[in-house]
Every structure is written in C-alpha cells, then in structure tokens.
mmCIF file of C-alpha atoms and ligand atoms in Angstrom:
data_model
loop_
_atom_site.group_PDB
_atom_site.id
_atom_site.type_symbol
_atom_site.label_atom_id
_atom_site.label_comp_id
_atom_site.label_asym_id
_atom_site.label_seq_id
_atom_site.Cartn_x
_atom_site.Cartn_y
_atom_site.Cartn_z
ATOM 1 C CA MET Q 1 -146.930 -9.586 -84.931
ATOM 2 C CA ILE Q 2 -144.877 -12.045 -84.121
ATOM 3 C CA THR Q 3 -141.486 -11.360 -82.950
ATOM 4 C CA ASN Q 4 -139.706 -14.676 -82.572
ATOM 5 C CA ASP Q 5 -136.674 -14.628 -84.736
ATOM 6 C CA PHE Q 6 -137.867 -17.721 -86.580
ATOM 7 C CA PHE Q 7 -141.000 -16.125 -87.840
ATOM 8 C CA THR Q 8 -140.162 -12.787 -88.508
ATOM 9 C CA PHE Q 9 -136.762 -13.868 -90.799
ATOM 10 C CA ALA Q 10 -139.609 -16.637 -92.078
ATOM 11 C CA LEU Q 11 -142.064 -13.573 -93.079
ATOM 12 C CA MET Q 12 -139.438 -11.387 -94.996
ATOM 13 C CA ASN Q 13 -138.302 -14.060 -96.896
ATOM 14 C CA LEU Q 14 -142.280 -13.936 -97.816
ATOM 15 C CA VAL Q 15 -143.322 -14.207 -101.224
ATOM 16 C CA LYS Q 16 -144.785 -10.150 -102.187
ATOM 17 C CA LEU Q 17 -146.432 -9.506 -104.626
ATOM 18 C CA ASN Q 18 -143.987 -7.408 -107.644
ATOM 19 C CA ASN Q 19 -143.740 -3.307 -106.566
ATOM 20 C CA ASP Q 20 -145.291 -2.781 -109.651
ATOM 21 C CA ILE Q 21 -149.062 -4.973 -108.856
ATOM 22 C CA ALA Q 22 -148.831 -3.671 -105.811
ATOM 23 C CA GLY Q 23 -147.716 0.129 -106.519
ATOM 24 C CA LYS Q 24 -151.045 0.114 -108.749
ATOM 25 C CA ILE Q 25 -153.076 -1.250 -106.162
ATOM 26 C CA SER Q 26 -151.806 1.101 -103.650
ATOM 27 C CA SER Q 27 -152.699 3.786 -105.456
ATOM 28 C CA TYR Q 28 -156.059 2.900 -105.951
ATOM 29 C CA LEU Q 29 -157.185 2.455 -102.433
ATOM 30 C CA SER Q 30 -156.151 5.727 -101.331
ATOM 31 C CA ASP Q 31 -158.312 7.606 -103.400
ATOM 32 C CA LYS Q 32 -160.701 7.527 -101.106
ATOM 33 C CA GLY Q 33 -163.821 8.547 -102.806
ATOM 34 C CA LYS Q 34 -163.298 5.747 -105.362
ATOM 35 C CA SER Q 35 -166.426 3.238 -105.085
ATOM 36 C CA PHE Q 36 -165.235 -0.061 -105.278
ATOM 37 C CA CYS Q 37 -167.179 -4.274 -105.875
ATOM 38 C CA ILE Q 38 -166.199 -7.085 -104.439
ATOM 39 C CA LEU Q 39 -167.178 -9.947 -106.763
ATOM 40 C CA THR Q 40 -167.087 -14.276 -106.328
ATOM 41 C CA HIS Q 41 -167.828 -16.922 -108.360
ATOM 42 C CA VAL Q 42 -170.998 -18.429 -108.470
ATOM 43 C CA ASN Q 43 -171.907 -21.017 -105.950
ATOM 44 C CA PRO Q 44 -169.414 -18.912 -103.205
ATOM 45 C CA ASP Q 45 -167.663 -21.365 -100.978
ATOM 46 C CA GLY Q 46 -166.275 -20.249 -98.316
ATOM 47 C CA ASP Q 47 -162.653 -19.363 -100.423
ATOM 48 C CA ALA Q 48 -165.286 -17.220 -101.612
ATOM 49 C CA ILE Q 49 -166.662 -15.173 -99.308
ATOM 50 C CA GLY Q 50 -163.469 -15.968 -96.875
ATOM 51 C CA SER Q 51 -160.944 -14.108 -98.621
ATOM 52 C CA ALA Q 52 -164.321 -10.832 -100.429
ATOM 53 C CA LEU Q 53 -164.575 -11.042 -97.104
ATOM 54 C CA GLY Q 54 -161.560 -10.427 -95.334
ATOM 55 C CA LEU Q 55 -160.559 -8.625 -98.853
ATOM 56 C CA TYR Q 56 -164.041 -6.187 -97.769
ATOM 57 C CA GLY Q 57 -162.796 -5.907 -93.621
ATOM 58 C CA TYR Q 58 -158.985 -4.540 -94.972
ATOM 59 C CA LEU Q 59 -160.173 -1.594 -97.358
ATOM 60 C CA ARG Q 60 -163.076 -0.491 -94.334
ATOM 61 C CA SER Q 61 -159.924 -0.701 -91.732
ATOM 62 C CA LYS Q 62 -157.676 2.283 -95.089
ATOM 63 C CA GLY Q 63 -161.115 4.120 -94.343
ATOM 64 C CA ILE Q 64 -162.123 3.098 -97.843
ATOM 65 C CA ASP Q 65 -166.701 3.501 -97.237
ATOM 66 C CA ASN Q 66 -167.864 2.815 -101.061
ATOM 67 C CA VAL Q 67 -167.320 -0.657 -100.887
ATOM 68 C CA SER Q 68 -169.955 -3.914 -101.837
ATOM 69 C CA VAL Q 69 -169.368 -7.789 -102.075
ATOM 70 C CA ILE Q 70 -171.627 -9.084 -104.765
ATOM 71 C CA VAL Q 71 -171.754 -12.939 -104.886
ATOM 72 C CA PRO Q 72 -174.445 -14.422 -108.311
ATOM 73 C CA ASN Q 73 -176.200 -16.699 -105.705
ATOM 74 C CA ASN Q 74 -176.956 -17.582 -102.044
ATOM 75 C CA TYR Q 75 -174.306 -19.946 -99.698
ATOM 76 C CA ALA Q 76 -174.375 -21.867 -96.968
ATOM 77 C CA LEU Q 77 -175.573 -21.482 -94.306
ATOM 78 C CA PHE Q 78 -172.365 -22.054 -92.864
ATOM 79 C CA LEU Q 79 -171.404 -19.478 -93.856
ATOM 80 C CA HIS Q 80 -172.658 -17.058 -92.687
ATOM 81 C CA TRP Q 81 -171.093 -16.600 -89.097
ATOM 82 C CA MET Q 82 -168.203 -14.886 -90.621
ATOM 83 C CA PRO Q 83 -167.433 -11.169 -90.384
ATOM 84 C CA PHE Q 84 -169.395 -8.918 -92.264
ATOM 85 C CA ASN Q 85 -171.936 -11.260 -92.959
ATOM 86 C CA ASP Q 86 -174.388 -9.287 -93.500
ATOM 87 C CA ILE Q 87 -173.197 -6.510 -96.310
ATOM 88 C CA VAL Q 88 -173.536 -9.078 -98.555
ATOM 89 C CA ILE Q 89 -175.795 -8.525 -101.838
ATOM 90 C CA VAL Q 90 -176.698 -11.851 -103.578
ATOM 91 C CA ALA Q 91 -177.903 -10.739 -107.514
ATOM 92 C CA SER Q 92 -179.823 -13.512 -107.401
ATOM 93 C CA GLU Q 93 -182.166 -11.818 -104.983
ATOM 94 C CA TYR Q 94 -181.693 -7.806 -105.667
ATOM 95 C CA GLN Q 95 -180.209 -7.761 -109.424
ATOM 96 C CA LYS Q 96 -181.430 -4.731 -110.072
ATOM 97 C CA LEU Q 97 -179.055 -3.629 -107.043
ATOM 98 C CA ALA Q 98 -176.185 -5.738 -107.912
ATOM 99 C CA ASN Q 99 -176.475 -4.508 -111.743
ATOM 100 C CA ASP Q 100 -176.282 -0.658 -110.463
ATOM 101 C CA LYS Q 101 -172.798 -1.794 -108.289
ATOM 102 C CA ILE Q 102 -171.075 -2.858 -110.714
ATOM 103 C CA SER Q 103 -171.813 -0.771 -114.012
ATOM 104 C CA ASN Q 104 -171.186 2.442 -110.726
ATOM 105 C CA ALA Q 105 -168.198 0.384 -109.763
ATOM 106 C CA ASP Q 106 -164.126 2.228 -110.174
ATOM 107 C CA VAL Q 107 -162.732 -0.619 -109.174
ATOM 108 C CA VAL Q 108 -164.287 -4.291 -108.967
ATOM 109 C CA PHE Q 109 -161.839 -7.063 -107.751
ATOM 110 C CA CYS Q 110 -162.965 -10.785 -108.933
ATOM 111 C CA LEU Q 111 -161.927 -13.105 -106.348
ATOM 112 C CA ASP Q 112 -161.514 -16.390 -106.588
ATOM 113 C CA PHE Q 113 -162.816 -16.659 -110.422
ATOM 114 C CA ASN Q 114 -160.701 -16.312 -113.609
ATOM 115 C CA HIS Q 115 -163.495 -16.145 -116.412
ATOM 116 C CA PRO Q 116 -166.097 -13.476 -116.382
ATOM 117 C CA SER Q 117 -168.270 -16.726 -117.597
ATOM 118 C CA ARG Q 118 -168.013 -17.646 -113.833
ATOM 119 C CA VAL Q 119 -170.261 -14.925 -112.033
ATOM 120 C CA ASP Q 120 -173.534 -16.615 -114.703
ATOM 121 C CA ASN Q 121 -176.342 -13.600 -113.960
ATOM 122 C CA ILE Q 122 -173.916 -11.004 -113.094
ATOM 123 C CA SER Q 123 -171.590 -11.804 -115.888
ATOM 124 C CA GLU Q 124 -173.105 -9.502 -118.869
ATOM 125 C CA VAL Q 125 -172.641 -6.199 -116.195
ATOM 126 C CA LEU Q 126 -169.502 -7.456 -115.839
ATOM 127 C CA THR Q 127 -168.174 -7.689 -118.512
ATOM 128 C CA LYS Q 128 -170.044 -3.864 -120.094
ATOM 129 C CA SER Q 129 -168.294 -2.342 -117.149
ATOM 130 C CA ARG Q 130 -165.127 0.063 -117.266
ATOM 131 C CA ALA Q 131 -164.306 -0.492 -114.246
ATOM 132 C CA PHE Q 132 -160.883 -0.834 -113.256
ATOM 133 C CA LYS Q 133 -160.661 -4.876 -112.559
ATOM 134 C CA VAL Q 134 -158.452 -6.842 -110.187
ATOM 135 C CA LEU Q 135 -157.894 -10.191 -109.932
ATOM 136 C CA ILE Q 136 -156.631 -12.400 -107.466
ATOM 137 C CA ASP Q 137 -157.186 -16.090 -107.890
ATOM 138 C CA HIS Q 138 -155.730 -19.642 -107.470
ATOM 139 C CA HIS Q 139 -156.962 -21.379 -110.515
ATOM 140 C CA PRO Q 140 -154.771 -22.805 -113.938
ATOM 141 C CA GLN Q 141 -155.694 -20.599 -117.151
ATOM 142 C CA PRO Q 142 -156.522 -17.204 -116.573
ATOM 143 C CA GLU Q 143 -158.472 -15.377 -118.763
ATOM 144 C CA SER Q 144 -155.368 -12.445 -118.539
ATOM 145 C CA THR Q 145 -156.934 -10.720 -121.084
ATOM 146 C CA PHE Q 146 -160.046 -9.278 -119.407
ATOM 147 C CA PHE Q 147 -158.282 -7.850 -116.046
ATOM 148 C CA ASP Q 148 -155.986 -4.751 -115.731
ATOM 149 C CA VAL Q 149 -154.053 -6.561 -113.042
ATOM 150 C CA VAL Q 150 -153.891 -10.470 -112.248
ATOM 151 C CA ILE Q 151 -152.882 -11.778 -109.300
ATOM 152 C CA SER Q 152 -152.664 -15.339 -110.164
ATOM 153 C CA ASN Q 153 -150.767 -18.304 -108.513
ATOM 154 C CA VAL Q 154 -151.811 -21.875 -108.896
ATOM 155 C CA ASP Q 155 -148.944 -22.643 -105.859
ATOM 156 C CA VAL Q 156 -150.952 -20.724 -103.004
ATOM 157 C CA SER Q 157 -153.729 -22.559 -100.991
ATOM 158 C CA SER Q 158 -156.554 -20.427 -101.189
ATOM 159 C CA THR Q 159 -157.613 -16.461 -102.960
ATOM 160 C CA ALA Q 160 -157.809 -15.987 -99.230
ATOM 161 C CA GLU Q 161 -154.300 -16.633 -99.024
ATOM 162 C CA LEU Q 162 -153.361 -14.763 -102.062
ATOM 163 C CA VAL Q 163 -155.423 -11.671 -100.427
ATOM 164 C CA ALA Q 164 -153.365 -11.806 -96.492
ATOM 165 C CA ILE Q 165 -149.884 -11.673 -99.196
ATOM 166 C CA LEU Q 166 -152.131 -8.663 -101.108
ATOM 167 C CA ILE Q 167 -152.513 -7.222 -98.024
ATOM 168 C CA TYR Q 168 -148.551 -7.640 -96.952
ATOM 169 C CA SER Q 169 -146.850 -6.722 -100.289
ATOM 170 C CA CYS Q 170 -149.313 -3.205 -100.228
ATOM 171 C CA GLU Q 171 -148.735 -2.856 -96.148
ATOM 172 C CA ASN Q 172 -145.366 -3.945 -95.256
ATOM 173 C CA SER Q 173 -146.320 -5.956 -92.598
ATOM 174 C CA PHE Q 174 -150.119 -7.580 -91.639
ATOM 175 C CA ASP Q 175 -150.244 -5.086 -88.942
ATOM 176 C CA ILE Q 176 -153.213 -3.661 -90.447
ATOM 177 C CA ILE Q 177 -155.135 -7.390 -89.983
ATOM 178 C CA ASP Q 178 -157.714 -6.946 -87.099
ATOM 179 C CA LYS Q 179 -159.794 -10.167 -85.876
ATOM 180 C CA ASP Q 180 -162.317 -9.970 -87.998
ATOM 181 C CA VAL Q 181 -160.114 -9.787 -91.372
ATOM 182 C CA ALA Q 182 -158.258 -12.661 -89.859
ATOM 183 C CA SER Q 183 -161.720 -14.678 -88.844
ATOM 184 C CA CYS Q 184 -162.660 -14.717 -92.919
ATOM 185 C CA LEU Q 185 -158.952 -15.124 -93.946
ATOM 186 C CA TYR Q 186 -158.186 -18.416 -92.552
ATOM 187 C CA ALA Q 187 -162.027 -19.527 -93.031
ATOM 188 C CA GLY Q 188 -160.772 -19.383 -96.405
ATOM 189 C CA ILE Q 189 -157.403 -20.840 -96.286
ATOM 190 C CA VAL Q 190 -159.078 -23.737 -93.779
ATOM 191 C CA THR Q 191 -162.133 -24.998 -96.807
ATOM 192 C CA ASP Q 192 -159.604 -24.857 -99.247
ATOM 193 C CA THR Q 193 -157.182 -26.125 -97.649
ATOM 194 C CA GLY Q 194 -159.338 -29.549 -96.365
ATOM 195 C CA SER Q 195 -158.460 -28.226 -93.145
ATOM 196 C CA PHE Q 196 -154.768 -28.303 -93.932
ATOM 197 C CA SER Q 197 -154.730 -31.786 -95.487
ATOM 198 C CA TYR Q 198 -154.357 -31.422 -99.262
ATOM 199 C CA SER Q 199 -151.391 -31.268 -101.035
ATOM 200 C CA ASN Q 200 -151.988 -27.296 -102.239
ATOM 201 C CA ARG Q 201 -150.444 -25.105 -98.248
ATOM 202 C CA ASN Q 202 -146.476 -25.237 -97.958
ATOM 203 C CA THR Q 203 -144.716 -23.515 -95.773
ATOM 204 C CA GLN Q 204 -146.034 -19.899 -96.198
ATOM 205 C CA THR Q 205 -148.926 -21.211 -95.505
ATOM 206 C CA TYR Q 206 -149.229 -21.936 -92.010
ATOM 207 C CA LEU Q 207 -146.885 -19.150 -91.629
ATOM 208 C CA ILE Q 208 -149.632 -16.402 -92.640
ATOM 209 C CA VAL Q 209 -151.640 -18.732 -90.508
ATOM 210 C CA ALA Q 210 -149.673 -17.616 -87.607
ATOM 211 C CA GLU Q 211 -150.314 -13.909 -88.177
ATOM 212 C CA LEU Q 212 -153.605 -15.386 -87.954
ATOM 213 C CA ILE Q 213 -154.487 -16.869 -85.223
ATOM 214 C CA ASP Q 214 -151.752 -13.878 -83.126
ATOM 215 C CA LYS Q 215 -154.781 -11.952 -84.528
ATOM 216 C CA GLY Q 216 -156.575 -13.778 -81.088
ATOM 217 C CA ILE Q 217 -159.198 -15.197 -83.740
ATOM 218 C CA ASP Q 218 -160.316 -18.816 -82.636
ATOM 219 C CA PRO Q 219 -159.511 -21.344 -85.202
ATOM 220 C CA VAL Q 220 -161.355 -24.062 -82.762
ATOM 221 C CA GLU Q 221 -164.916 -22.106 -83.281
ATOM 222 C CA ILE Q 222 -164.179 -21.798 -87.219
ATOM 223 C CA GLN Q 223 -163.597 -25.114 -87.143
ATOM 224 C CA ARG Q 224 -166.890 -25.974 -85.536
ATOM 225 C CA SER Q 225 -168.875 -23.707 -87.179
ATOM 226 C CA ILE Q 226 -168.356 -24.909 -90.668
ATOM 227 C CA TYR Q 227 -167.623 -28.307 -90.000
ATOM 228 C CA ASP Q 228 -170.154 -29.346 -87.503
ATOM 229 C CA THR Q 229 -172.784 -27.546 -87.701
ATOM 230 C CA PHE Q 230 -174.823 -29.806 -89.452
ATOM 231 C CA THR Q 231 -179.064 -29.846 -89.595
ATOM 232 C CA GLU Q 232 -180.313 -32.920 -88.204
ATOM 233 C CA GLU Q 233 -182.081 -33.460 -92.765
ATOM 234 C CA ARG Q 234 -177.868 -32.378 -94.061
ATOM 235 C CA MET Q 235 -176.756 -35.402 -91.387
ATOM 236 C CA ARG Q 236 -179.908 -37.610 -92.280
ATOM 237 C CA LEU Q 237 -179.409 -37.151 -96.551
ATOM 238 C CA LEU Q 238 -175.316 -37.929 -95.680
ATOM 239 C CA GLY Q 239 -175.721 -41.228 -94.522
ATOM 240 C CA TYR Q 240 -178.746 -41.991 -97.059
ATOM 241 C CA CYS Q 241 -176.040 -41.033 -99.789
ATOM 242 C CA LEU Q 242 -173.526 -43.061 -99.001
ATOM 243 C CA SER Q 243 -176.116 -46.752 -97.634
ATOM 244 C CA GLU Q 244 -178.487 -45.760 -101.178
ATOM 245 C CA LYS Q 245 -176.339 -43.793 -103.477
ATOM 246 C CA LEU Q 246 -172.490 -45.206 -103.888
ATOM 247 C CA THR Q 247 -171.507 -47.564 -107.043
ATOM 248 C CA VAL Q 248 -167.864 -48.216 -106.750
ATOM 249 C CA LEU Q 249 -167.019 -48.579 -110.257
ATOM 250 C CA PRO Q 250 -165.599 -52.484 -111.499
ATOM 251 C CA ASN Q 251 -161.504 -50.372 -112.297
ATOM 252 C CA ARG Q 252 -162.394 -49.891 -108.142
ATOM 253 C CA LYS Q 253 -160.312 -46.411 -108.583
ATOM 254 C CA VAL Q 254 -163.946 -44.702 -109.363
ATOM 255 C CA ALA Q 255 -166.567 -43.870 -107.395
ATOM 256 C CA TYR Q 256 -169.520 -41.430 -107.721
ATOM 257 C CA ILE Q 257 -172.703 -40.189 -105.290
ATOM 258 C CA SER Q 258 -175.217 -39.407 -107.129
ATOM 259 C CA LEU Q 259 -178.800 -37.027 -106.119
ATOM 260 C CA THR Q 260 -182.084 -35.643 -108.015
ATOM 261 C CA ALA Q 261 -183.990 -32.980 -107.261
ATOM 262 C CA ASP Q 262 -186.707 -35.327 -105.525
ATOM 263 C CA GLU Q 263 -184.361 -36.953 -103.067
ATOM 264 C CA LEU Q 264 -183.074 -33.791 -102.500
ATOM 265 C CA ASN Q 265 -186.683 -32.361 -101.355
ATOM 266 C CA ARG Q 266 -186.683 -35.479 -99.828
ATOM 267 C CA PHE Q 267 -184.016 -34.478 -97.028
ATOM 268 C CA ASN Q 268 -185.444 -30.891 -97.183
ATOM 269 C CA HIS Q 269 -182.500 -29.714 -99.109
ATOM 270 C CA LYS Q 270 -181.190 -26.522 -97.807
ATOM 271 C CA GLU Q 271 -177.571 -24.843 -99.955
ATOM 272 C CA GLY Q 272 -174.528 -25.981 -98.847
ATOM 273 C CA ASP Q 273 -176.342 -28.717 -97.267
ATOM 274 C CA THR Q 274 -174.518 -31.233 -100.165
ATOM 275 C CA GLU Q 275 -170.511 -29.895 -99.452
ATOM 276 C CA GLY Q 276 -168.140 -32.037 -98.890
ATOM 277 C CA ILE Q 277 -170.559 -35.549 -99.824
ATOM 278 C CA VAL Q 278 -167.758 -35.786 -103.105
ATOM 279 C CA ASN Q 279 -165.085 -36.531 -100.729
ATOM 280 C CA TYR Q 280 -166.552 -39.481 -98.701
ATOM 281 C CA ALA Q 281 -166.401 -41.328 -101.981
ATOM 282 C CA LEU Q 282 -162.353 -40.570 -102.518
ATOM 283 C CA SER Q 283 -161.993 -41.599 -98.702
ATOM 284 C CA ILE Q 284 -162.257 -44.844 -99.558
ATOM 285 C CA GLY Q 285 -159.164 -47.050 -99.988
ATOM 286 C CA GLY Q 286 -158.296 -47.317 -103.707
ATOM 287 C CA ILE Q 287 -160.185 -44.573 -105.137
ATOM 288 C CA GLU Q 288 -158.271 -41.913 -106.797
ATOM 289 C CA LEU Q 289 -161.454 -39.992 -108.719
ATOM 290 C CA ALA Q 290 -164.711 -38.869 -106.903
ATOM 291 C CA ALA Q 291 -167.508 -37.654 -107.928
ATOM 292 C CA PHE Q 292 -170.887 -36.491 -107.035
ATOM 293 C CA PHE Q 293 -173.529 -35.307 -109.158
ATOM 294 C CA MET Q 294 -177.136 -33.272 -107.904
ATOM 295 C CA GLU Q 295 -179.460 -31.811 -110.009
ATOM 296 C CA ARG Q 296 -179.981 -28.451 -109.697
ATOM 297 C CA ASP Q 297 -182.415 -26.383 -112.095
ATOM 298 C CA ASP Q 298 -182.296 -27.821 -115.360
ATOM 299 C CA VAL Q 299 -178.671 -29.047 -115.160
ATOM 300 C CA ILE Q 300 -177.145 -31.446 -113.425
ATOM 301 C CA LYS Q 301 -173.798 -29.650 -111.495
ATOM 302 C CA ILE Q 302 -171.557 -32.129 -111.366
ATOM 303 C CA SER Q 303 -168.254 -32.497 -108.734
ATOM 304 C CA PHE Q 304 -165.536 -34.152 -109.444
ATOM 305 C CA ARG Q 305 -162.298 -34.950 -106.829
ATOM 306 C CA SER Q 306 -159.574 -36.583 -107.417
ATOM 307 C CA ARG Q 307 -155.755 -38.349 -105.914
ATOM 308 C CA ARG Q 308 -152.256 -37.186 -106.636
ATOM 309 C CA LEU Q 309 -151.949 -36.224 -110.680
ATOM 310 C CA ILE Q 310 -155.385 -37.717 -112.259
ATOM 311 C CA ASP Q 311 -155.963 -34.187 -113.557
ATOM 312 C CA VAL Q 312 -159.906 -33.071 -112.985
ATOM 313 C CA ASN Q 313 -160.089 -29.720 -114.357
ATOM 314 C CA LYS Q 314 -158.491 -31.215 -117.697
ATOM 315 C CA ILE Q 315 -161.613 -34.018 -116.909
ATOM 316 C CA ALA Q 316 -164.570 -31.002 -116.166
ATOM 317 C CA ARG Q 317 -162.117 -29.056 -119.197
ATOM 318 C CA LEU Q 318 -162.514 -31.587 -122.174
ATOM 319 C CA HIS Q 319 -166.332 -33.671 -120.970
ATOM 320 C CA PHE Q 320 -168.008 -31.380 -118.057
ATOM 321 C CA TYR Q 321 -167.916 -27.505 -119.238
ATOM 322 C CA GLY Q 322 -166.802 -26.261 -116.480
ATOM 323 C CA GLY Q 323 -163.505 -26.574 -114.806
ATOM 324 C CA GLY Q 324 -160.960 -26.330 -111.724
ATOM 325 C CA HIS Q 325 -158.468 -27.306 -110.095
ATOM 326 C CA MET Q 326 -156.166 -30.393 -110.621
ATOM 327 C CA ASN Q 327 -157.738 -32.153 -107.836
ATOM 328 C CA ALA Q 328 -160.759 -30.642 -107.382
ATOM 329 C CA SER Q 329 -163.115 -29.123 -110.236
ATOM 330 C CA GLY Q 330 -166.499 -28.958 -111.410
ATOM 331 C CA GLY Q 331 -169.274 -29.165 -114.340
ATOM 332 C CA LYS Q 332 -172.707 -28.984 -115.274
ATOM 333 C CA LEU Q 333 -174.258 -31.686 -118.248
ATOM 334 C CA LYS Q 334 -177.577 -30.499 -119.537
ATOM 335 C CA GLY Q 335 -180.133 -33.206 -119.630
ATOM 336 C CA SER Q 336 -181.075 -35.725 -117.099
ATOM 337 C CA MET Q 337 -178.845 -38.255 -114.146
ATOM 338 C CA GLN Q 338 -178.849 -41.167 -116.602
ATOM 339 C CA GLN Q 339 -177.831 -39.354 -118.714
ATOM 340 C CA ALA Q 340 -174.561 -38.004 -117.260
ATOM 341 C CA ILE Q 341 -174.378 -40.904 -115.758
ATOM 342 C CA ALA Q 342 -173.971 -42.933 -118.266
ATOM 343 C CA LEU Q 343 -171.067 -40.571 -120.173
ATOM 344 C CA PHE Q 344 -169.592 -41.262 -116.196
ATOM 345 C CA GLU Q 345 -169.691 -44.572 -116.557
ATOM 346 C CA GLN Q 346 -168.684 -44.932 -120.371
ATOM 347 C CA LEU Q 347 -166.138 -42.821 -120.351
ATOM 348 C CA PHE Q 348 -164.177 -44.348 -116.294
ATOM 349 C CA SER Q 349 -165.629 -47.674 -116.043
ATOM 350 C CA ASN Q 350 -163.174 -49.318 -119.745
ATOM 351 C CA GLN Q 351 -161.154 -46.575 -119.829
ATOM 352 C CA ASP Q 352 -156.741 -46.337 -118.152
ATOM 353 C CA ILE Q 353 -158.028 -42.780 -116.205
ATOM 354 C CA ASN Q 354 -153.823 -42.178 -115.875
ATOM 355 C CA MET Q 355 -154.839 -40.945 -119.830
ATOM 356 C CA TYR Q 356 -156.022 -37.883 -117.277
ATOM 357 C CA LEU Q 357 -152.600 -37.319 -115.395
HETATM 358 P P1 5GP Y 1 -166.789 -28.054 -106.192
HETATM 359 O O1 5GP Y 1 -167.147 -29.029 -106.556
HETATM 360 O O2 5GP Y 1 -167.109 -27.832 -104.572
HETATM 361 O O3 5GP Y 1 -168.417 -27.264 -106.478
HETATM 362 O O4 5GP Y 1 -165.967 -26.749 -107.264
HETATM 363 C C1 5GP Y 1 -164.278 -27.850 -106.924
HETATM 364 C C2 5GP Y 1 -164.014 -26.251 -107.748
HETATM 365 O O5 5GP Y 1 -164.654 -26.510 -109.153
HETATM 366 C C3 5GP Y 1 -164.320 -25.127 -106.576
HETATM 367 O O6 5GP Y 1 -162.801 -24.288 -107.061
HETATM 368 C C4 5GP Y 1 -164.774 -24.550 -107.829
HETATM 369 O O7 5GP Y 1 -164.363 -22.807 -108.407
HETATM 370 C C5 5GP Y 1 -164.195 -25.230 -109.519
HETATM 371 N N1 5GP Y 1 -165.522 -25.290 -110.906
HETATM 372 C C6 5GP Y 1 -167.255 -25.612 -109.710
HETATM 373 N N2 5GP Y 1 -167.997 -25.745 -111.350
HETATM 374 C C7 5GP Y 1 -167.160 -24.870 -111.895
HETATM 375 C C8 5GP Y 1 -167.362 -25.156 -113.253
HETATM 376 O O8 5GP Y 1 -168.995 -25.178 -113.433
HETATM 377 N N3 5GP Y 1 -166.872 -24.167 -114.198
HETATM 378 C C9 5GP Y 1 -165.465 -23.752 -113.987
HETATM 379 N N4 5GP Y 1 -164.149 -23.559 -114.251
HETATM 380 N N5 5GP Y 1 -164.580 -24.070 -112.487
HETATM 381 C C10 5GP Y 1 -166.002 -25.240 -111.733
HETATM 382 MN MN1 MN Y 2 -160.655 -20.906 -103.616
#
C-alpha cells in the first residue's frame, strides 16, 4: 500500500461500488463451495484477457478453487505472457468443456461486453445458464435485464480498472492484490487507454496504476511484451497496409485500410497481427474517422476509430451490426470486401461526418 499522505487521501476518495453491490458479490465469494466462470467477448483484446485473469487471480487469492476463464476464440500471441494464461479455456477449441463449465457454474462473471450475443459460440449456453450473472463492463448501453448485478461505467478506462475498483470495494484496500494480479490488470488498463494516451483515463486511473506498480510489476517489460514483439511477417504486413492499402477520402477527414483473406494469407497472418493497424489511419493529421476492413471467414470484420466527438459506436450500431465505445468500435457485414467498402464510401465520402457527433 502506498503510504504517502497524498495517495492515501486520494484513495479514500476513490469511487467505490455501492455497498449493496460489493456486499452481494462478497457474500457469493465467501461461499468457497461455489463454482465460478469468467467469460469475455469474442476476439478478446488486452482488456478482456487482463481483466479476466486479474479477476481469476483475485478469486484464487480468496481461496476459491473452482474458477474457469472461458473465451469464445483464441487471441493474440502478444497477450499469452500474462500470469495464469495457461488456465484459459478457448471455447472454439474445447466447446464441450466450455459448455459444461458454463452450464454447471453457480456464478458467471461477464467481462468487457454487455450483451450475451457478444460471446458468439458460448452465447446459447450463457443465455440458458441459471447462474448468478455479474456484468463488469465499460461499454455504453448495457443489456441490463439479462444480468443479476450490473457494474457498468462508461467513464472508467477499462474493465480491468473496474475489476480493481471491485476488489477495493470488497476488501477496503488493495492489499490482497499480488504482483500477478497487478500485472494482468495493468495490461488491461494499458491496452484500453492506448498506453495512457486516450481520453478515457483520469486521475483515478493513475491512482490505481500507482497501486499496481507498487506491487512490483514491471511496466517496461509489460509494454515491450504487448507492443514490441512483432514477428517479421506482422511488421511487413503493417508496411504493406501503409504503403499499398491506405485510402484517404477526398474530404481528407476519413481514411481506411482493407485486407482480403488472400492478402492475410500472403503474410502468414496469425491472430492479433492486425491489431492496431486502424490507429495508423487515424494518425494522419486531419483524419477524424478511420476504418479497417478485414475478410474473416465469410464476413468482413470492421474496426472503427475516431477523434473527439465523432461517435463510432453510433456508426457501428446504425450501419454495421456492431457497437463499442464512442471513439473505438467494431462491426461486421456479410458480403464482399467491395460491398463493405462501397457502403463505407457512400456513407462518408460526401456527407458531413459531423452528423455522427
Ligand atoms: P476492435 O476494433 O478492436 O475489434 O474493437 C473496438 C471496440 O469495439 C471494442 O471495445 C470491442 O469490444 C467493440 N466491438 C468490436 N466489434 C464489435 C461488434 O461486432 N459488436 C459490438 N457490440 N462491439 C464490438
Ligand atoms: Mn475494454
């Protein structure tokens, strides 16, 4: 625990969960005989895996043995360094095991998503489950009736930060958090804040991060593990995207990059290799809306990023069967790459993108 007076004072003012919620969850955690599942969304990102494994480590520290972490499909190799990574069950590879664990769970934590449809191949078993369901998430417009307890706050940087707040609220301190749990939660916060560069972090984020660093984690090594471990093929794929596949629309406010399945195969694409490519399109001065299109199985998966008040959650929900945050969202379209790009260009070539404010 950081003892400096300033921190102690600031932490006392940390936003805690209301007592009802913390009390309810604490009472479930005190029954060591219960079985727990922790689920995250399809195509899990750093916050999904970091928050899930951080919560897993916390439950283990509380002496709870029967905990499973289940993700719908596999995730980027640059997230596999995290403590407890070995225990993750990838449902697309072990579907029966995943279904059995979820159907037999007494308590299911749903992390970093807010609608049962976001867990794809485990959404049916989740929907049928009679477990006590706890939502911990920071996306807008949660499906609140499905969950028994809703911990949802769009003003919190990440689900990992919310897990830290949950732990603090249940324990009245961060004492129980060890280096492993702290590393996972830190990874979630780093990835969802773009290494503390996005507008979604605030004083509280930094106070919590100070506590996590105080547990002895290695922020430099974590940063390297996540961002500086490209394979050569991934780096060349990025180079190809930037030199050959970047389109800036004539209004100079919108840019996009696309990759077909053939192109991905040419660079021996692995899960996570395209992560972050969309941000380069947004890094061009003047660009306010960026998109990345990727052919995946039989759909075109699209990532959107925006600056300031352009609401890409609205864009993804209205036109691309998706959702997300105001400045980072995703969606998908059935059909060809040409059709997806044509729709995008039709929407954003001429119209004033300020209508999405
Ligand atoms: P990404 O572009 O990195 O896949 O996702 C950016 C954000 O949008 C993440 O918060 C992610 O959870 C959300 N997101 C991505 N795809 C979808 C989707 O198809 N539906 C919804 N509701 N959210 C999505
Ligand atoms: Mn998140």
